[in-house]
Structures are given as C-alpha cells and as structure tokens.
PDB file of C-alpha atoms in Angstrom:
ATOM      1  CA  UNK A 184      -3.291   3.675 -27.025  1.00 87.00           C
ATOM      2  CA  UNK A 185      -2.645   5.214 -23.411  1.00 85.00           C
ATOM      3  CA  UNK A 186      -3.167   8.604 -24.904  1.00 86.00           C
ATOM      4  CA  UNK A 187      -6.246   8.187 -26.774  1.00 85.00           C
ATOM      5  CA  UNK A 188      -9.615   9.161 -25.136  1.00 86.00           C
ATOM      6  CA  UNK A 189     -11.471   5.646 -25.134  1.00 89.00           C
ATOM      7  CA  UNK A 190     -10.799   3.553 -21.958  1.00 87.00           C
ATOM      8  CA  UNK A 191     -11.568   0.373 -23.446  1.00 90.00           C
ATOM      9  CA  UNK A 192      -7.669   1.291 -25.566  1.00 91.00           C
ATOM     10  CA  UNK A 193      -6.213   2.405 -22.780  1.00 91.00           C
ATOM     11  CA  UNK A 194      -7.566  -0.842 -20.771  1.00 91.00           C
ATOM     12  CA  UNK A 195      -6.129  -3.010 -23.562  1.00 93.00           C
ATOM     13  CA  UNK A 196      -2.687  -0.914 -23.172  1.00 92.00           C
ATOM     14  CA  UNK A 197      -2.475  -1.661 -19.730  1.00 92.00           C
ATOM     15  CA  UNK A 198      -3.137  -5.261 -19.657  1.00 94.00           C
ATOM     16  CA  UNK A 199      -0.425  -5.144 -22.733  1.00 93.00           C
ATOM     17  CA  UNK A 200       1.986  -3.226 -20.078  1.00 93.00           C
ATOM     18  CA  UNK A 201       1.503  -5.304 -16.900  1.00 91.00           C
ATOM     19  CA  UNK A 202       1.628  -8.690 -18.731  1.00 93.00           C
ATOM     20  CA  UNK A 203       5.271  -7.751 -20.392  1.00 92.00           C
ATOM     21  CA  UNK A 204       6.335  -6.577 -16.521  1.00 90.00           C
ATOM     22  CA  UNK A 205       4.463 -10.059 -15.829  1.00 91.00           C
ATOM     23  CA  UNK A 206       6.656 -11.874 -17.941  1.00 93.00           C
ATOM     24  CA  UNK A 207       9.932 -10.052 -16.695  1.00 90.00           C
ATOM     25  CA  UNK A 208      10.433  -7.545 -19.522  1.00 91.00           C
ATOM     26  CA  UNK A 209      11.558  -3.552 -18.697  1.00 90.00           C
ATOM     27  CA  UNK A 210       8.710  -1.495 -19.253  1.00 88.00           C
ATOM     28  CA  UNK A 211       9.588   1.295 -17.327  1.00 85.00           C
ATOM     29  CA  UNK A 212      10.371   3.910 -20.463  1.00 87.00           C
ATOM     30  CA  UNK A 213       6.427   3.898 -20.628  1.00 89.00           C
ATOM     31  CA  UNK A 214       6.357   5.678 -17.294  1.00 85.00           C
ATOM     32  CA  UNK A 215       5.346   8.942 -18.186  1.00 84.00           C
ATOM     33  CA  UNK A 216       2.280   7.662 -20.630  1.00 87.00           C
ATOM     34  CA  UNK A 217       1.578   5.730 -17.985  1.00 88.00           C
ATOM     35  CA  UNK A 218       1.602   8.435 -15.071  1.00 83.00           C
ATOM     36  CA  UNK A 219      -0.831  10.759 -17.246  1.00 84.00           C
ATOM     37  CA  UNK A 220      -3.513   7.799 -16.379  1.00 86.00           C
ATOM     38  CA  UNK A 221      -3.575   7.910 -12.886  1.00 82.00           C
ATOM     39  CA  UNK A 222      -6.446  10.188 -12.987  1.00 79.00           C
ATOM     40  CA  UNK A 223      -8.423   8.241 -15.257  1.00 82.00           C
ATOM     41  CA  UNK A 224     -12.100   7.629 -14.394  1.00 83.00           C
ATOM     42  CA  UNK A 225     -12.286   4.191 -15.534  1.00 86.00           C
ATOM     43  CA  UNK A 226     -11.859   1.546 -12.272  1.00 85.00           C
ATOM     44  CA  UNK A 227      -9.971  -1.240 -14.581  1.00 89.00           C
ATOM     45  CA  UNK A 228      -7.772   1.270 -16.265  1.00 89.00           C
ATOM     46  CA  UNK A 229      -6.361   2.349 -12.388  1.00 86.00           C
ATOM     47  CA  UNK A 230      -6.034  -0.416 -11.116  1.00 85.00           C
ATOM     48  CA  UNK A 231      -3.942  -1.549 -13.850  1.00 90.00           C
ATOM     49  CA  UNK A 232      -1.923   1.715 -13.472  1.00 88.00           C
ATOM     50  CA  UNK A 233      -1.638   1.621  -9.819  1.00 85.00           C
ATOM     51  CA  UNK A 234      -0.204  -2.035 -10.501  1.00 85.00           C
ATOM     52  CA  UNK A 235       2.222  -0.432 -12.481  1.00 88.00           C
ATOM     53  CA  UNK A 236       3.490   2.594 -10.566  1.00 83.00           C
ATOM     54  CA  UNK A 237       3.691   0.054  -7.632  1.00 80.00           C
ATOM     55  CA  UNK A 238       6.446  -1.598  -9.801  1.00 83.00           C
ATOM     56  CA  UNK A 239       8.124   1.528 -10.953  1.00 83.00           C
ATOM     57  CA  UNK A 240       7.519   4.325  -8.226  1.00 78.00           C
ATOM     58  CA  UNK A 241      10.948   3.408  -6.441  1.00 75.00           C
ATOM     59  CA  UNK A 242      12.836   3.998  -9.842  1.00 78.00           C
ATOM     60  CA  UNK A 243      11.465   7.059 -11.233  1.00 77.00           C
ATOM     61  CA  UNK A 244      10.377   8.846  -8.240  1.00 75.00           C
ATOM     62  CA  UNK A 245      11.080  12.557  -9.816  1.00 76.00           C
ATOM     63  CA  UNK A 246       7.905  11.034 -12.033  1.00 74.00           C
ATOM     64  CA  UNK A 247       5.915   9.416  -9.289  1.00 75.00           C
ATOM     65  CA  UNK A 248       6.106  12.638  -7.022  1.00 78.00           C
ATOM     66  CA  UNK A 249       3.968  14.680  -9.760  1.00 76.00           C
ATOM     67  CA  UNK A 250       1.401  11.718  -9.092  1.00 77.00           C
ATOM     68  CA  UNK A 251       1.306  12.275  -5.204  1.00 83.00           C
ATOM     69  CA  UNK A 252      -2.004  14.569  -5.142  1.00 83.00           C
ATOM     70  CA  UNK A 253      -4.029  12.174  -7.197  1.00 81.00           C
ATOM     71  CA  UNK A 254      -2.808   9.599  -4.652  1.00 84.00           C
ATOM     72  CA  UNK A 255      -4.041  11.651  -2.218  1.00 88.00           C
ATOM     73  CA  UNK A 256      -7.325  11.429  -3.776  1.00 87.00           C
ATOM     74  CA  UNK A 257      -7.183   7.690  -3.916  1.00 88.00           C
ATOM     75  CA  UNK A 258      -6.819   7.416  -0.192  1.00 92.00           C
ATOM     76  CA  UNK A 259     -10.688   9.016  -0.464  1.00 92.00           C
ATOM     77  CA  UNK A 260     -12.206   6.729  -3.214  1.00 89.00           C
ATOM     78  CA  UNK A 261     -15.075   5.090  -2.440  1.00 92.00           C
ATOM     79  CA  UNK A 262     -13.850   1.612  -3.926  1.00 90.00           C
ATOM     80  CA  UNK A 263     -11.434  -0.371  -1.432  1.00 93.00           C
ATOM     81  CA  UNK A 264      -9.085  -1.646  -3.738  1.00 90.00           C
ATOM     82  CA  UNK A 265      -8.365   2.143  -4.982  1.00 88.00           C
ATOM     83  CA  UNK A 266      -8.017   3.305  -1.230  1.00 92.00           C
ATOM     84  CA  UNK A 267      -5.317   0.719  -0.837  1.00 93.00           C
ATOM     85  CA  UNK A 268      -3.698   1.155  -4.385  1.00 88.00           C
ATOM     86  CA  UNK A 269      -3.044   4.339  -3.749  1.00 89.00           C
ATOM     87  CA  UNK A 270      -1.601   3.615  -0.520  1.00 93.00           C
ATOM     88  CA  UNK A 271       0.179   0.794  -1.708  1.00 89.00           C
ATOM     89  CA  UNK A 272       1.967   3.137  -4.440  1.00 86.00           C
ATOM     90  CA  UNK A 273       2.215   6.295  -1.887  1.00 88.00           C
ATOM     91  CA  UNK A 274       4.273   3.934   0.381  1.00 89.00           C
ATOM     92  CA  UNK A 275       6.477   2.534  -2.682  1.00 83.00           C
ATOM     93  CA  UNK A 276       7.752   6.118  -3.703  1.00 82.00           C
ATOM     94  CA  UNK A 277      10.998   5.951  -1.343  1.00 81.00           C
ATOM     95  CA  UNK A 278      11.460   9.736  -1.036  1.00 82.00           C
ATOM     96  CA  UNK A 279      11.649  11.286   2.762  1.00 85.00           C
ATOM     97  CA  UNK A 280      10.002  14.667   1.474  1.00 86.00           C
ATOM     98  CA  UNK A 281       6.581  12.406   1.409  1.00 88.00           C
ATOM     99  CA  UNK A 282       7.117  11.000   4.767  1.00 92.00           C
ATOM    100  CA  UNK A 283       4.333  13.471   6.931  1.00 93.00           C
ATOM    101  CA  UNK A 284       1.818  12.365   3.762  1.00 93.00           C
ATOM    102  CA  UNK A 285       2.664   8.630   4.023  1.00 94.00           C
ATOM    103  CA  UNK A 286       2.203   9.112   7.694  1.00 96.00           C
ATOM    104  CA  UNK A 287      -1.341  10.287   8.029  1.00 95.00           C
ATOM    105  CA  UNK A 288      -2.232   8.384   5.232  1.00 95.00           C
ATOM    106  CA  UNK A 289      -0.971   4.862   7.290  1.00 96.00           C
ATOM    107  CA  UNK A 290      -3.220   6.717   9.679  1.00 96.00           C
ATOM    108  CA  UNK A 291      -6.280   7.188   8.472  1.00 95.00           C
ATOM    109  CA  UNK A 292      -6.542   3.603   6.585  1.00 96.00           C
ATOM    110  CA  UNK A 293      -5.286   2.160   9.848  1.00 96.00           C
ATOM    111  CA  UNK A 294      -8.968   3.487  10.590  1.00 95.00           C
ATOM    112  CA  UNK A 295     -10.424   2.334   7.288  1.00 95.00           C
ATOM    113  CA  UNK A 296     -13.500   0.311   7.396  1.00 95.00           C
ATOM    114  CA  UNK A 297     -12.355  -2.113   4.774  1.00 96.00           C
ATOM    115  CA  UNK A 298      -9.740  -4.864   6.437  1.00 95.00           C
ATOM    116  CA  UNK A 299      -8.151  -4.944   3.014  1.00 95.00           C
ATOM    117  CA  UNK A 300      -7.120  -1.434   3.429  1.00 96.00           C
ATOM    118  CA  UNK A 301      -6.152  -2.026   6.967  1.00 96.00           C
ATOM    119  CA  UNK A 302      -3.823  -4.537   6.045  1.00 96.00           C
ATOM    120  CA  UNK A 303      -2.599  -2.374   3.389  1.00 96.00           C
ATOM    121  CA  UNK A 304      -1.584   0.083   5.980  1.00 97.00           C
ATOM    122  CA  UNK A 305       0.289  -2.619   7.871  1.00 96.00           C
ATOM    123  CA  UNK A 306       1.843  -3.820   4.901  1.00 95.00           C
ATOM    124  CA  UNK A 307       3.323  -0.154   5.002  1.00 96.00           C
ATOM    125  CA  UNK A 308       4.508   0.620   8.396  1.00 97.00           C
ATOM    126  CA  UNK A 309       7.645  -1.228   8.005  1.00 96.00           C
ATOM    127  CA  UNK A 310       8.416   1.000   4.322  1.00 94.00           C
ATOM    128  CA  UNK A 311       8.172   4.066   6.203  1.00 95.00           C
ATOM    129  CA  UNK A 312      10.308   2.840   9.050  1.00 96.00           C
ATOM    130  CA  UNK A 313      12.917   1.755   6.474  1.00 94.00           C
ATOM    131  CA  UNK A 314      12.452   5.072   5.147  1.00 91.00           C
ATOM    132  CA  UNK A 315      12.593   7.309   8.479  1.00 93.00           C
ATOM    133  CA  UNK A 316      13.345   5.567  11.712  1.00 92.00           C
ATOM    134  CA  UNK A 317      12.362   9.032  13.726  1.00 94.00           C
ATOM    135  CA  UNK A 318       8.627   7.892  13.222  1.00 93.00           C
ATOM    136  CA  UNK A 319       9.229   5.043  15.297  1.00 95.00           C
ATOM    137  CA  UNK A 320       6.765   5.993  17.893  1.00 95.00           C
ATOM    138  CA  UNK A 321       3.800   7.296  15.862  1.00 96.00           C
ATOM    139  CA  UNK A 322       4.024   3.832  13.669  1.00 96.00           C
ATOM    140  CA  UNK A 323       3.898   1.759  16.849  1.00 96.00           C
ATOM    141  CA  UNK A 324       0.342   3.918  17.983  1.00 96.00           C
ATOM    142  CA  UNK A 325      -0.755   2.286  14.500  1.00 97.00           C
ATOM    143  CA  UNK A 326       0.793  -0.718  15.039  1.00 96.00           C
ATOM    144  CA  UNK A 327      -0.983  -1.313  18.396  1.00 95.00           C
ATOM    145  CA  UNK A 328      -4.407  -0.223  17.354  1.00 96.00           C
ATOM    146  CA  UNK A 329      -4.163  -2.563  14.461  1.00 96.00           C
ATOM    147  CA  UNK A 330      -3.081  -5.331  16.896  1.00 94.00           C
ATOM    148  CA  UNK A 331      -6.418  -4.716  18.727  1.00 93.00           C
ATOM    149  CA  UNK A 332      -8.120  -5.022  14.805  1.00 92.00           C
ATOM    150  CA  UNK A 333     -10.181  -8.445  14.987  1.00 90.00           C
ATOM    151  CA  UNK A 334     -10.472  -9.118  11.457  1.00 91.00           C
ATOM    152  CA  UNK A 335      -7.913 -12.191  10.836  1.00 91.00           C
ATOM    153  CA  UNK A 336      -6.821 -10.242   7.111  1.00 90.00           C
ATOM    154  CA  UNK A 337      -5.361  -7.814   9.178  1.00 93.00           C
ATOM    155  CA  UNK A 338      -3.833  -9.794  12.295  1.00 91.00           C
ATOM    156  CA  UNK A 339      -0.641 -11.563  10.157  1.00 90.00           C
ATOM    157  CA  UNK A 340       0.527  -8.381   8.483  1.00 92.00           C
ATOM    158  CA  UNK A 341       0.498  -6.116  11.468  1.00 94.00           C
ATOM    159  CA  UNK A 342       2.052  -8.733  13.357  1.00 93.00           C
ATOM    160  CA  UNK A 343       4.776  -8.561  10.641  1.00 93.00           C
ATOM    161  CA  UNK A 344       5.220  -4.914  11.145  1.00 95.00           C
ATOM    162  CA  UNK A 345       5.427  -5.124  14.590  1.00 95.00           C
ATOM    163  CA  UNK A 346       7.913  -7.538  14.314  1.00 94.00           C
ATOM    164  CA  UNK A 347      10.257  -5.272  11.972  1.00 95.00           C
ATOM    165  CA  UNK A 348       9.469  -2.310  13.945  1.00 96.00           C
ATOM    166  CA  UNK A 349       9.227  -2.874  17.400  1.00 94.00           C
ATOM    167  CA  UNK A 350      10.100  -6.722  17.872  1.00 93.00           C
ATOM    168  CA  UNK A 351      11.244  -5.640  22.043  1.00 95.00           C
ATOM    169  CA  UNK A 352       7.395  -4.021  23.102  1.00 93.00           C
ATOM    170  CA  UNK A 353       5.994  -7.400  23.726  1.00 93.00           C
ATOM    171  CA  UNK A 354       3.532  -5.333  26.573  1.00 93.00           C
ATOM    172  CA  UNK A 355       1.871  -4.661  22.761  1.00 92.00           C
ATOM    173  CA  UNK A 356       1.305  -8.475  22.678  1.00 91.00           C
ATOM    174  CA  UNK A 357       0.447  -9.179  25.887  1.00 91.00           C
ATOM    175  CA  UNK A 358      -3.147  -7.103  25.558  1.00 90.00           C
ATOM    176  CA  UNK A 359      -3.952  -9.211  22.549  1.00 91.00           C
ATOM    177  CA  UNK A 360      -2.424 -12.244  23.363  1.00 91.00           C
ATOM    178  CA  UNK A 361      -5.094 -14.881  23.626  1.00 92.00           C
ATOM    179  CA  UNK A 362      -7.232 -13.134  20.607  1.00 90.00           C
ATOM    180  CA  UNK A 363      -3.998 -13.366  18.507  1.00 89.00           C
ATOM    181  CA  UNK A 364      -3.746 -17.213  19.385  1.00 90.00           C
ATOM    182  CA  UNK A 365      -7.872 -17.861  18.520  1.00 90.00           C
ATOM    183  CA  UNK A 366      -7.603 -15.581  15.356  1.00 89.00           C
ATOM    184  CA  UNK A 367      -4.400 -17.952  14.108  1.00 87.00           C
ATOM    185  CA  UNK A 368      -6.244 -21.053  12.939  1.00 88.00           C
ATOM    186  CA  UNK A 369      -8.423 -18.617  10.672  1.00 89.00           C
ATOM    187  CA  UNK A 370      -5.482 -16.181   9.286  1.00 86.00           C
ATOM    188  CA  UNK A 371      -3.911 -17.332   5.818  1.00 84.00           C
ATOM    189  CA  UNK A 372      -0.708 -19.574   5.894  1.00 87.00           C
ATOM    190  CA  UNK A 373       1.758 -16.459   5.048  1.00 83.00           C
ATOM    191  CA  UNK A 374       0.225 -14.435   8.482  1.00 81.00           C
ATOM    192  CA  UNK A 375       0.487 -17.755  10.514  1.00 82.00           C
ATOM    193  CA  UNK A 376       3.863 -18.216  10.060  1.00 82.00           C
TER     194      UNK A 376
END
C-alpha cells in the first residue's frame, strides 16, 4: 500500500502503521517504505509519516539522514503542523553531523509566526543540548527571545528548556518576570508546573 501511487492507500497504510506503534507493537522494519513517503504531497499522509519517523529517527538514523533535505523543506511549508513536524523529527535524529542544521532550524522557528512552531523549537533546545553541549550559548539567545514570546503555548516549554539548559542565568528571568507570573494562570497544567 505505501508504494502504490493513490494517497487514499497510502493514508490507510499509515493509520494501519501508527495504530500498531499505538498499541505497542515494533514496526520499525517498515522504515524504509515508510521514509520513501516523506515527500508525499498529500497533508494526512505526512503527518502520519512524520509521526512515525518521530518514533523511529533515533533508531535508524543511517535511514533518517537520507530524509534530512526534505526536512529541510518542511521547515518552509506553508502548513504549521508540517513546519513543526519536520522540526520535531530533525531534532529526534540524534546524530552530531546535523547539529549546524538543527541549529538554524531551532532558529528560524524560534522566529516562526505560528506559537505551535515556537514551542516546537523549545521543545528542541534541550535535544540539541543533550546532543552538543558547545551550543550552549547560541541555544540560550533562543531561549531568551522565546522567554520574551507572549503567547502562553510557548511560555511553559521554553521555561522547560531554560531550566535544562541554563537553570543558573536567572538575569534571563528577571526581564520577564512579572509577564511570566500573569501568563501562568492561562498556560496548560504541564507548562504551569
């Protein structure tokens, strides 16, 4: 079904795939019929593959690194949820040679106009930190221009990464102290805490 031409099989195949991953069962020996779809036009069908190589990306990154380019692309859909899919799955392939390309790309959606994407590139700061330490002080540039972000989708996960990053530059807090505090009532119960 994944290598057939009509994307309502391939669709169908990929809801099949990410409800056996849902339901705990290995699926990753469908990675490289799975890969060739990152590309495909249909919205549904990437999503649904994104979802996947978000799962599997850390396992078979020799796989995942042919993928990086359309990733790339991603980062410039116009649809939100692609921009931060493909971040999501850039960020989840744990292989240094990628760090300068996860870096800009944390920078640019740290500039996104969609918050979802924003948080997305929060969500990431800490996996690249994990992953190379010696970009400590680019990540906490992003981290403190997302700190000044006002959107309250955004405020919980960069307060996350600053806390995983750089828990001992509280002058970072201190600028955005008291909108921090009013933006807390309004943030979702996992950012509160």
């Amino acid at each position: 079904m994944l290598d057939t031409n009509k994307d309502s099989l391939k669709l169908e195949a990929m809801k099949r795939i990410v409800a056996m991953i849902a339901r705990g069962k290995n699926a990753s020996d469908l990675f490289p019929a799975v890969v060739k779809n990152v590309a495909c036009k249909n919205i549904e069908v990437k999503k649904l593959v994104y979802v996947y190589l978000v799962r599997y990306a850390e396992e078979q990154q020799d796989l995942a690194l042919l993928s990086i380019s359309t990733f790339q692309r991603g980062l410039k859909d116009p649809n939100q949820l692609i921009r931060a899919s493909a971040l999501r799955v850039l960020s989840s392939i744990r292989v240094p040679i990628i760090v300068p390309i996860m870096m800009l790309a944390i920078k640019e959606a740290a500039s996104d106009m969609s918050p979802y994407v924003r948080k997305t590139a929060a969500h990431a700061i800490p996996k690249l930190y994990s992953l190379d330490s010696d970009q400590k002080d680019q990540l906490i540039e992003v981290i403190e221009k997302l700190l000044a972000d006002k959107t309250t989708l955004v405020a919980g996960s960069v307060v996350m990464a600053f806390e995983e990053v750089c828990p001992e530059r509280i002058d970072l807090i201190h600028k955005n102290y008291r909108k921090l505090c009013n933006l807390l009532i309004d943030v979702e119960e996992w950012g509160q805490v």
